[in-house]
Amino acid sequence: MPAVYSKDIQAKTISEFKIIEKYLSEIGTSYNVKNKVLRGVGDDAAVISLSKNLIVSTDTSVEGVHFLKGIKPEYAAYRACVTALSDLAAMGSKPLAFQLSLSTKESNSKFFSSFKKGLQDFSNDYKIGLIGGDLVKGQYQISVTVFGKQHSNILLRKNACVGDVVCLSGPLGNGLFGMQDFKKFNKKNKTSSAYLKPKALIDYGKFIAGFASSAIDISDGFLQDLGHLSKASNVGFELSSSLIPHNSNLSLNQCLNCGDDYQLIFTVPKKHIQPLMKKMKRKKLAIYQVGNSIKRKNILLDGKIPALSRGYNHF
Amino acid sequence: MPAVYSKDIQAKTISEFKIIEKYLSEIGTSYNVKNKVLRGVGDDAAVISLSKNLIVSTDTSVEGVHFLKGIKPEYAAYRACVTALSDLAAMGSKPLAFQLSLSTKESNSKFFSSFKKGLQDFSNDYKIGLIGGDLVKGQYQISVTVFGKQHSNILLRKNACVGDVVCLSGPLGNGLFGMQDFKKFNKKNKTSSAYLKPKALIDYGKFIAGFASSAIDISDGFLQDLGHLSKASNVGFELSSSLIPHNSNLSLNQCLNCGDDYQLIFTVPKKHIQPLMKKMKRKKLAIYQVGNSIKRKNILLDGKIPALSRGYNHF
């Protein structure tokens, strides 16, 4: 049908975030209020009021997009689960369980044994069990839903205030450098582990939840994810490049725009920063103060708007 | 690497259910107990104890497998959501919210507008809101997670007893006949609606939850899904073909083995069947008694083991 086709190709292509905002938001918002959903679309995870709030998030990883073609199913599974769980870390939540939907064309036991190893390692590392899911035949994709409960405060994206200190949980770029190393040597070592078996900062998130005003995990890239925090909180950020820890084998620019790190960016009200720094030291948890929240709605790096290579945007 | 390749092709291919049982079950079961997960893998949905039990389920629909290539995104979205929600109906649960992960290569607004229409219709029909999800570039797949809370009893698969009456909520085959009609006329009408916009029997499930001993929704085919009930409850079933309502344009055999109906099969203890029948009549809800639970672990149709074309098995 050429008429439809010609309409189709005239239709504008729109970016992933625009699509989510325009087409995948505000579906039944009024029902959410009635059903005691405290937080729906627009944060790292959703919150449903029960006696203890349940926190849930879904993330899909696609072969060749979110994980390298040809990596062991063990690592593909582990990475996909951590990617989803990292959203609970960014909410300061305690994980309870996970569900998985696996799409693959494989049907041999070698594939599934390795895949199971990844799930089991993940399950043991985070002490949560698989509580269901689905298996379908199709392109290799792993969709993971994670469930958690509120620990202390729930860390949303929207509560950063002007004057808050911008903090980072650890260096940027280790995921990307790990991937490069794996591409070169095709084996798991200390360097490539950062990519093959990344960490979701669950304990870290629970700990800072009592102090931070907002938080997000870095999945699409520091600048892009900080942009989400900026938009949700309606503030800007000024950062000093010299304060941002990053992998010394990569340029700062690469590290500001790469995904796969799963570090947390969070803001802390000025009055809480000293007590927090002391407690982090005692707990031996890393924390880097990299800048401040400002009224102007931009992200400024050393006073200038940095080049945004836009992190990962699939559309 | 020919060595690996030769191992790979020697590896046995195994069915979907075997894969789930062998590789996607019992991941962290001990943690589930600790985390108050009352029901994990092995039922239509999982149950987590909170003040009111939360009921969750994930289902993935793949283009060309679970929905026809070329149907309007509106119907693909609606169908995918109902497929997932039908599991909550089978648990007798009240829906609270849903999450969605959409994988597609489309990026034009016409596609997403139509897709949103499907989500919005679903949201309005079941009075629940979308509370999050993910969007990735890949093969057209829709993964939906649904959340519900316990209404009265939770309807599991495992509690059918010998002597219970096997009941069916409505006729079989309307989904398949609707699909055939749509393939022929390529439009939505009363017949094709059964396929394009199926119903999840939420109110029905909530209603029977006070009477039934076990339940399952028909997604893969009556015989196959009844087989799951048989296995979980460790009983068999004897059925009379004359009692099974089905679409008159199709053979009984077709109707026993096709999916897409989303009717409920459930078992009712003998002492509850008369009170239930009366109440169903008053509520104008259909109910068909089609057989009984028996000790022998087979499914018998008119005294014989029926041909099982195995419903839908993707592996």
XYZ file of C-alpha atoms in Angstrom:
630
model
C 0.000 0.000 0.000
C 2.033 2.935 -1.326
C -0.244 5.534 0.287
C 0.547 4.266 3.766
C 4.195 3.813 2.907
C 4.535 7.391 1.741
C 2.878 8.593 4.952
C 5.221 6.410 6.944
C 8.382 7.776 5.496
C 7.136 11.313 5.984
C 6.565 10.690 9.678
C 9.323 12.320 11.700
C 11.745 10.095 13.530
C 11.921 11.063 17.186
C 14.408 10.296 19.918
C 14.019 7.611 22.588
C 13.339 10.091 25.385
C 10.808 12.014 23.334
C 9.026 8.771 22.500
C 8.877 7.777 26.157
C 7.694 11.230 27.175
C 5.159 11.489 24.390
C 3.870 7.965 24.007
C 4.799 5.957 27.060
C 3.987 8.418 29.845
C 0.742 9.414 31.516
C -1.087 6.240 30.660
C -3.749 6.001 33.374
C -2.104 8.441 35.776
C -5.382 8.952 37.615
C -5.634 5.222 38.308
C -2.141 5.260 39.764
C -3.275 7.735 42.419
C -6.255 5.542 43.258
C -4.140 2.404 43.342
C -1.657 4.020 45.712
C 1.135 4.067 43.179
C 3.290 6.774 44.718
C 5.696 7.020 41.819
C 5.110 5.783 38.283
C 6.909 6.655 35.050
C 9.652 9.255 35.373
C 12.092 7.833 37.871
C 14.473 4.882 38.078
C 11.727 2.668 39.424
C 8.097 2.777 40.467
C 6.757 2.800 44.023
C 3.530 1.167 45.112
C 2.254 1.851 48.609
C 1.748 -1.270 50.649
C 2.705 -1.539 54.310
C 6.320 -1.307 53.181
C 6.580 0.388 49.812
C 7.431 -1.951 46.974
C 9.919 -0.583 44.419
C 9.949 -2.078 40.912
C 11.857 -1.475 37.685
C 12.097 -3.128 34.272
C 15.103 -3.011 31.927
C 15.724 -4.773 28.637
C 19.175 -5.639 27.298
C 19.582 -6.424 23.600
C 22.507 -8.330 22.080
C 24.761 -6.037 20.105
C 23.255 -2.967 21.776
C 23.518 -3.446 25.554
C 25.903 -6.355 25.543
C 28.537 -7.503 23.066
C 27.636 -10.120 20.511
C 29.362 -13.363 21.391
C 29.968 -12.852 25.115
C 29.202 -15.868 27.250
C 25.497 -16.124 28.142
C 26.684 -16.137 31.755
C 27.890 -12.551 31.406
C 24.971 -11.427 29.256
C 22.556 -12.649 31.953
C 24.553 -11.188 34.826
C 24.924 -7.810 33.113
C 21.234 -7.617 32.219
C 20.234 -8.285 35.829
C 22.699 -5.752 37.246
C 21.512 -3.128 34.761
C 17.993 -3.512 36.115
C 19.060 -3.748 39.758
C 21.144 -0.621 39.493
C 17.870 1.329 39.290
C 16.978 0.051 42.755
C 20.387 1.207 44.012
C 19.598 4.669 42.674
C 16.342 4.633 44.664
C 18.097 3.603 47.897
C 16.000 0.456 47.930
C 16.555 -3.026 49.357
C 16.117 -5.660 46.603
C 13.522 -8.380 47.188
C 13.348 -10.453 44.015
C 13.576 -10.378 40.228
C 11.684 -11.622 37.177
C 13.162 -12.341 33.803
C 11.915 -12.576 30.263
C 14.393 -14.174 27.906
C 14.075 -14.036 24.145
C 16.517 -16.186 22.223
C 16.771 -18.451 19.205
C 19.102 -20.801 21.054
C 17.828 -24.141 22.223
C 20.979 -25.981 23.249
C 21.786 -26.816 26.821
C 25.272 -25.298 26.669
C 23.744 -21.864 26.138
C 21.214 -22.251 28.933
C 23.702 -23.735 31.390
C 25.924 -20.739 30.977
C 22.919 -18.418 31.182
C 21.821 -20.055 34.413
C 25.319 -19.630 35.866
C 24.961 -15.889 35.341
C 21.556 -15.825 37.024
C 22.782 -17.886 39.930
C 25.861 -15.707 40.461
C 23.650 -12.634 40.375
C 21.181 -14.241 42.758
C 23.935 -15.101 45.218
C 25.709 -11.752 44.934
C 22.561 -9.808 45.754
C 20.717 -12.395 47.815
C 17.491 -12.282 45.852
C 15.633 -14.993 43.967
C 14.055 -15.242 40.541
C 10.283 -15.171 40.999
C 9.052 -15.744 37.471
C 9.235 -14.641 33.912
C 8.878 -15.802 30.391
C 10.860 -17.430 27.611
C 10.185 -16.713 23.960
C 11.816 -17.440 20.643
C 13.218 -14.337 19.005
C 16.152 -11.952 18.823
C 18.465 -12.389 21.822
C 17.043 -10.004 24.441
C 16.915 -10.136 28.220
C 14.203 -8.175 30.002
C 14.536 -8.017 33.785
C 12.048 -6.684 36.343
C 13.414 -6.070 39.843
C 11.409 -5.658 43.034
C 12.623 -3.917 46.136
C 11.281 -2.351 49.278
C 11.872 1.023 50.800
C 14.896 1.061 53.117
C 14.994 4.574 54.619
C 14.168 7.495 52.324
C 13.281 6.833 48.697
C 15.809 8.595 46.491
C 13.964 10.306 43.653
C 15.410 12.314 40.803
C 13.315 15.377 41.441
C 14.444 16.753 44.783
C 17.858 18.290 44.050
C 17.947 21.933 45.262
C 20.101 24.888 44.292
C 23.215 24.802 46.480
C 23.284 21.012 46.925
C 26.640 19.307 46.439
C 26.893 16.971 43.441
C 28.578 13.688 44.405
C 29.760 10.637 42.518
C 30.227 7.139 43.938
C 33.323 6.196 41.933
C 35.408 6.674 38.803
C 33.875 6.804 35.326
C 34.972 4.782 32.328
C 35.901 1.441 33.901
C 33.014 -0.242 32.103
C 34.047 1.101 28.713
C 37.721 0.296 29.319
C 36.722 -3.185 30.470
C 34.797 -3.693 27.242
C 37.760 -2.564 25.160
C 39.997 -4.963 27.079
C 37.563 -7.815 26.544
C 37.336 -7.061 22.836
C 41.146 -7.251 22.659
C 41.882 -10.296 24.821
C 38.525 -12.067 24.855
C 38.863 -13.152 28.474
C 37.705 -12.211 31.928
C 40.331 -10.479 34.008
C 40.327 -7.672 36.564
C 39.919 -5.045 33.851
C 37.239 -6.720 31.734
C 35.269 -7.738 34.842
C 34.096 -4.143 35.181
C 32.230 -4.719 31.913
C 31.349 -8.424 32.180
C 30.252 -8.407 35.804
C 29.427 -4.833 36.781
C 28.169 -3.999 40.262
C 24.854 -2.500 41.326
C 25.639 -0.229 44.283
C 22.840 -1.480 46.505
C 24.475 -0.994 49.909
C 25.828 2.344 48.782
C 22.371 3.511 47.693
C 20.781 2.381 50.953
C 23.472 4.194 52.899
C 23.232 7.561 51.141
C 19.405 7.480 51.156
C 19.439 9.066 54.607
C 21.477 12.047 53.361
C 21.010 12.672 49.631
C 18.268 14.835 48.105
C 18.278 13.088 44.712
C 20.084 10.307 42.870
C 20.388 8.531 39.533
C 22.523 5.650 38.306
C 24.748 6.121 35.288
C 23.522 3.803 32.591
C 23.522 6.042 29.524
C 26.518 8.255 30.396
C 27.367 10.762 33.139
C 26.330 13.870 31.231
C 23.149 12.399 29.858
C 22.048 10.981 33.203
C 22.965 14.197 34.999
C 20.756 15.893 32.408
C 17.844 13.709 33.573
C 18.500 14.805 37.169
C 18.635 18.432 36.027
C 15.346 18.184 34.171
C 13.526 16.331 36.952
C 14.773 18.695 39.677
C 14.594 21.845 37.583
C 18.121 22.929 38.533
C 21.452 23.058 36.714
C 24.883 21.855 37.781
C 28.363 23.361 37.707
C 31.181 20.843 37.739
C 34.964 20.950 37.892
C 36.671 18.556 35.493
C 39.608 18.161 37.877
C 37.271 16.712 40.526
C 35.708 14.021 38.340
C 37.463 10.673 38.889
C 37.861 8.609 35.724
C 39.792 5.763 34.167
C 43.243 7.092 33.318
C 43.420 5.150 30.050
C 40.525 7.124 28.620
C 39.917 10.817 28.028
C 37.591 12.669 30.381
C 35.317 13.349 27.420
C 34.968 9.632 26.682
C 34.244 8.954 30.330
C 31.600 11.666 30.587
C 29.676 10.154 27.699
C 30.021 6.404 28.060
C 27.496 4.127 29.741
C 28.034 0.797 31.505
C 29.474 2.204 34.739
C 26.479 1.948 37.084
C 28.021 4.488 39.434
C 25.578 6.730 41.280
C 25.326 10.491 40.859
C 23.588 12.121 43.787
C 23.032 15.501 45.357
C 23.510 16.236 49.041
C 22.228 19.351 50.868
C 25.195 21.400 52.081
C 24.365 20.862 55.753
C 24.513 17.071 55.328
C 27.755 16.862 53.396
C 30.209 16.909 56.304
C 28.407 14.298 58.424
C 28.049 12.148 55.309
C 31.739 12.448 54.367
C 32.729 11.344 57.864
C 30.394 8.375 57.838
C 31.479 7.316 54.358
C 35.092 7.366 55.515
C 34.257 5.201 58.503
C 32.361 2.776 56.238
C 35.240 2.873 53.713
C 32.848 3.930 50.950
C 34.227 6.178 48.191
C 32.596 9.546 47.579
C 33.675 12.332 45.220
C 32.326 15.882 45.401
C 32.349 17.032 41.798
C 30.263 20.219 41.768
C 27.150 22.079 42.898
C 23.515 22.521 41.917
C 22.818 25.943 40.394
C 19.751 27.957 39.449
C 20.668 28.245 35.750
C 19.249 25.135 34.056
C 22.467 24.085 32.294
C 25.231 21.662 33.047
C 28.493 23.618 33.138
C 31.909 21.960 33.114
C 34.655 24.389 34.107
C 32.193 27.197 33.337
C 31.271 25.998 29.849
C 28.515 23.783 28.426
C 30.352 20.526 27.627
C 30.110 18.621 24.354
C 27.438 16.000 24.832
C 27.960 13.029 22.597
C 24.593 12.026 24.063
C 25.608 8.781 25.788
C 23.571 5.916 24.546
C 20.454 6.820 22.616
C 19.084 3.958 20.579
C 16.752 6.028 18.441
C 36.264 -22.842 16.480
C 35.110 -26.170 15.027
C 35.503 -27.990 18.354
C 32.959 -25.778 20.040
C 30.713 -25.869 17.013
C 30.660 -29.623 16.937
C 29.808 -29.683 20.654
C 27.064 -27.163 20.017
C 25.317 -29.127 17.352
C 25.551 -32.256 19.463
C 23.814 -30.511 22.334
C 20.246 -31.662 22.534
C 17.546 -29.174 21.769
C 15.070 -29.090 24.620
C 11.539 -27.837 24.900
C 10.495 -24.514 26.367
C 9.044 -26.045 29.520
C 12.099 -28.203 30.090
C 14.322 -25.161 29.685
C 12.276 -23.199 32.211
C 12.226 -26.109 34.627
C 15.891 -26.865 34.241
C 17.504 -23.483 33.817
C 15.076 -20.823 34.917
C 13.755 -22.320 38.146
C 15.158 -22.529 41.652
C 17.423 -19.546 41.301
C 17.863 -18.322 44.869
C 14.853 -20.153 46.299
C 16.220 -19.825 49.824
C 16.349 -16.048 49.488
C 12.721 -16.046 48.400
C 11.720 -17.571 51.727
C 13.741 -14.967 53.606
C 12.336 -12.141 51.497
C 8.777 -13.289 52.136
C 8.165 -14.304 48.551
C 5.249 -16.677 49.094
C 5.137 -17.952 45.534
C 7.899 -17.669 42.950
C 8.425 -19.555 39.704
C 5.820 -22.213 38.944
C 2.512 -20.412 38.888
C 0.796 -17.795 36.739
C 2.322 -15.031 38.827
C 4.495 -14.503 41.876
C 3.351 -13.422 45.334
C 5.351 -11.236 47.693
C 4.125 -10.789 51.234
C 3.573 -7.203 52.197
C 0.570 -6.033 54.233
C -1.583 -6.887 51.226
C 0.106 -9.470 49.050
C 1.447 -8.092 45.799
C 0.951 -10.357 42.748
C 3.245 -9.869 39.739
C 3.709 -11.510 36.356
C 5.794 -10.887 33.231
C 4.896 -11.931 29.679
C 6.631 -11.213 26.396
C 4.861 -11.072 23.028
C 6.922 -11.382 19.847
C 5.765 -10.255 16.399
C 5.007 -13.204 14.151
C 4.847 -15.545 17.164
C 2.361 -14.071 19.651
C 0.777 -11.508 17.383
C 0.376 -11.334 13.600
C 2.914 -9.443 11.566
C 1.352 -6.274 10.271
C -1.483 -5.806 12.767
C -1.919 -2.239 13.993
C 0.451 -1.415 16.874
C -2.720 -0.520 18.794
C -3.795 -4.162 18.765
C -0.304 -5.552 19.306
C 0.041 -3.425 22.450
C -3.445 -4.218 23.720
C -3.016 -7.955 23.142
C 0.395 -8.031 24.841
C -1.001 -6.309 27.930
C -4.045 -8.575 28.139
C -1.839 -11.659 27.742
C 0.094 -10.586 30.829
C -2.959 -9.468 32.795
C -4.739 -12.736 32.136
C -2.267 -14.343 34.552
C -3.590 -12.089 37.315
C -7.134 -13.174 36.427
C -6.017 -16.770 36.872
C -4.723 -15.878 40.359
C -7.987 -14.172 41.353
C -6.050 -10.958 41.838
C -7.052 -7.286 41.603
C -4.743 -5.473 39.128
C -2.818 -2.468 40.436
C -0.494 -1.324 37.639
C 1.651 -2.458 34.724
C 5.136 -1.915 33.319
C 6.149 -2.300 29.709
C 9.358 -2.925 27.833
C 9.030 -2.279 24.129
C 11.601 -3.417 21.598
C 11.105 -2.111 18.072
C 13.001 -0.807 15.081
C 10.272 1.740 14.366
C 10.885 5.368 15.110
C 7.977 7.112 13.412
C 5.222 8.815 15.316
C 2.437 6.999 13.448
C 3.627 3.712 14.933
C 3.902 5.080 18.450
C 0.593 6.935 18.314
C -1.175 3.747 17.434
C 0.794 1.850 20.086
C -0.179 4.416 22.714
C -3.832 4.090 21.720
C -3.625 0.390 22.559
C -2.019 1.108 25.939
C -4.563 3.753 26.761
C -7.508 1.534 25.841
C -6.048 -1.233 27.979
C -5.432 1.189 30.830
C -9.020 2.424 30.689
C -10.559 -1.019 30.293
C -8.800 -2.365 33.389
C -8.390 0.853 35.347
C -4.685 0.522 35.930
C -1.803 2.797 34.958
C 1.564 2.235 33.345
C 4.223 2.655 36.028
C 7.427 2.349 34.048
C 9.368 0.322 31.592
C 11.954 0.499 28.924
C 12.284 1.098 25.209
C 15.021 -0.513 23.141
C 15.879 -0.903 19.485
C 15.488 -4.461 18.262
C 13.076 -7.067 16.976
C 9.466 -6.058 17.606
C 8.717 -7.481 21.070
C 6.487 -6.302 23.896
C 7.306 -7.415 27.420
C 4.691 -6.564 30.042
C 4.894 -6.902 33.822
C 1.611 -6.669 35.717
C 1.146 -6.001 39.427
C -1.896 -6.938 41.419
C -2.949 -7.464 44.988
C -4.687 -10.330 46.654
C -8.472 -10.018 46.491
C -9.822 -12.968 48.511
C -8.066 -16.322 48.100
C -5.062 -16.600 45.821
C -5.841 -19.125 43.100
C -2.828 -21.372 42.619
C -2.385 -24.219 40.174
C -1.466 -26.768 42.769
C -4.577 -27.276 44.892
C -6.916 -29.279 42.654
C -8.103 -32.434 44.457
C -9.485 -35.722 43.219
C -13.258 -35.325 42.855
C -13.212 -31.591 42.137
C -15.351 -30.417 39.225
C -13.442 -29.024 36.225
C -15.004 -25.776 35.007
C -14.472 -23.486 32.056
C -15.352 -19.788 31.878
C -16.421 -19.716 28.225
C -16.155 -21.242 24.757
C -12.832 -22.177 23.176
C -11.627 -21.159 19.742
C -12.985 -17.620 19.409
C -9.441 -16.230 19.434
C -8.305 -18.534 16.659
C -11.449 -17.949 14.604
C -11.027 -14.204 15.120
C -7.481 -14.416 13.819
C -8.610 -16.340 10.742
C -11.303 -13.736 10.121
C -8.790 -10.918 10.455
C -6.396 -12.646 8.058
C -9.216 -12.870 5.531
C -10.843 -9.429 5.833
C -8.068 -7.408 7.473
C -10.447 -5.391 9.619
C -11.799 -5.257 13.134
C -15.301 -6.589 13.508
C -17.167 -8.576 16.158
C -15.417 -11.813 15.129
C -11.856 -10.529 14.781
C -12.159 -8.516 18.015
C -11.809 -11.750 19.963
C -8.277 -11.925 18.556
C -7.371 -8.225 18.306
C -8.779 -7.141 21.652
C -9.092 -10.212 23.862
C -10.365 -9.936 27.434
C -8.586 -10.780 30.680
C -11.250 -12.224 32.982
C -10.331 -10.150 36.011
C -13.763 -9.839 37.638
C -14.443 -13.465 36.867
C -11.191 -14.548 38.527
C -11.871 -12.429 41.607
C -15.351 -13.884 41.858
C -14.405 -17.570 41.623
C -11.438 -17.127 43.982
C -13.762 -17.726 46.941
C -14.881 -21.098 45.566
C -12.254 -22.656 43.284
C -9.400 -24.883 44.448
C -7.120 -24.143 41.470
C -7.113 -22.157 38.238
C -5.091 -21.403 35.119
C -5.716 -19.183 32.105
C -5.623 -20.680 28.631
C -2.780 -19.067 26.775
C -1.110 -22.063 25.136
C -4.188 -24.216 24.509
C -6.802 -25.938 26.680
C -5.128 -29.355 26.763
C -1.651 -28.015 27.338
C -2.727 -25.637 30.094
C -4.873 -28.302 31.717
C -1.709 -30.414 31.633
C 0.054 -27.762 33.725
C -2.795 -27.873 36.244
C -2.565 -31.669 36.304
C 1.173 -31.623 36.916
C 1.054 -28.917 39.597
C -1.834 -30.555 41.470
C -0.738 -34.142 40.891
C -4.167 -35.232 39.685
C -5.662 -36.166 36.313
C -8.874 -35.061 34.649
C -11.686 -36.854 32.832
C -13.642 -34.701 30.421
C -16.703 -35.131 28.215
C -16.292 -33.655 24.749
C -20.019 -32.889 24.573
C -19.710 -30.568 27.575
C -16.859 -28.431 26.204
C -18.205 -25.248 24.612
C -16.377 -24.175 21.476
C -16.619 -22.058 18.367
C -18.910 -23.886 15.957
C -16.824 -22.914 12.923
C -13.885 -24.932 14.195
C -13.419 -28.576 15.129
C -13.238 -29.486 18.821
C -9.716 -30.736 18.233
C -8.627 -27.356 16.895
C -10.241 -25.630 19.867
C -8.611 -27.916 22.417
C -5.175 -27.070 21.072
C -5.279 -23.407 20.118
C -4.134 -20.542 22.313
C -5.319 -16.940 22.357
C -8.574 -17.522 24.231
C -7.684 -16.341 27.737
C -10.578 -18.270 29.199
C -10.057 -19.692 32.691
C -9.972 -23.385 33.560
C -10.599 -23.983 37.234
C -11.482 -26.728 39.646
C -14.204 -26.471 42.254
C -14.660 -28.842 45.230
C -17.933 -30.748 44.830
C -19.495 -29.156 47.911
C -18.958 -25.656 46.479
C -20.272 -26.283 42.983
C -24.006 -25.766 43.619
C -23.642 -22.519 45.600
C -21.213 -21.276 42.938
C -23.535 -22.154 40.031
C -26.370 -20.254 41.706
C -24.242 -17.187 42.327
C -22.828 -17.232 38.796
C -26.344 -17.297 37.417
C -27.329 -14.334 39.564
C -24.206 -12.451 38.402
C -24.879 -13.507 34.788
C -21.431 -15.062 34.532
C -21.011 -18.091 32.253
C -19.698 -21.327 33.714
C -19.363 -24.735 32.083
C -18.788 -27.959 34.011
C -16.673 -30.059 31.652
C -15.363 -32.920 33.792
C -13.828 -34.096 37.059
C -10.450 -34.445 38.716
C -9.300 -38.060 38.944
C -6.531 -39.966 40.693
C -4.984 -41.341 37.474
C -2.514 -38.700 36.284
C -3.827 -38.456 32.712
C -6.200 -36.219 30.884
C -8.991 -38.359 29.455
C -11.472 -37.113 26.875
C -14.467 -39.435 26.572
C -12.335 -42.070 28.267
C -9.337 -41.785 25.947
C -6.095 -39.806 26.022
C -6.712 -37.093 23.396
C -4.287 -36.140 20.637
C -2.244 -33.251 21.940
C -0.953 -31.051 19.169
C 0.815 -29.386 22.075
C -0.652 -25.875 21.815
C 2.000 -23.295 21.389
C 5.542 -24.377 22.164
C 8.159 -22.060 20.757
C 11.099 -24.391 21.226
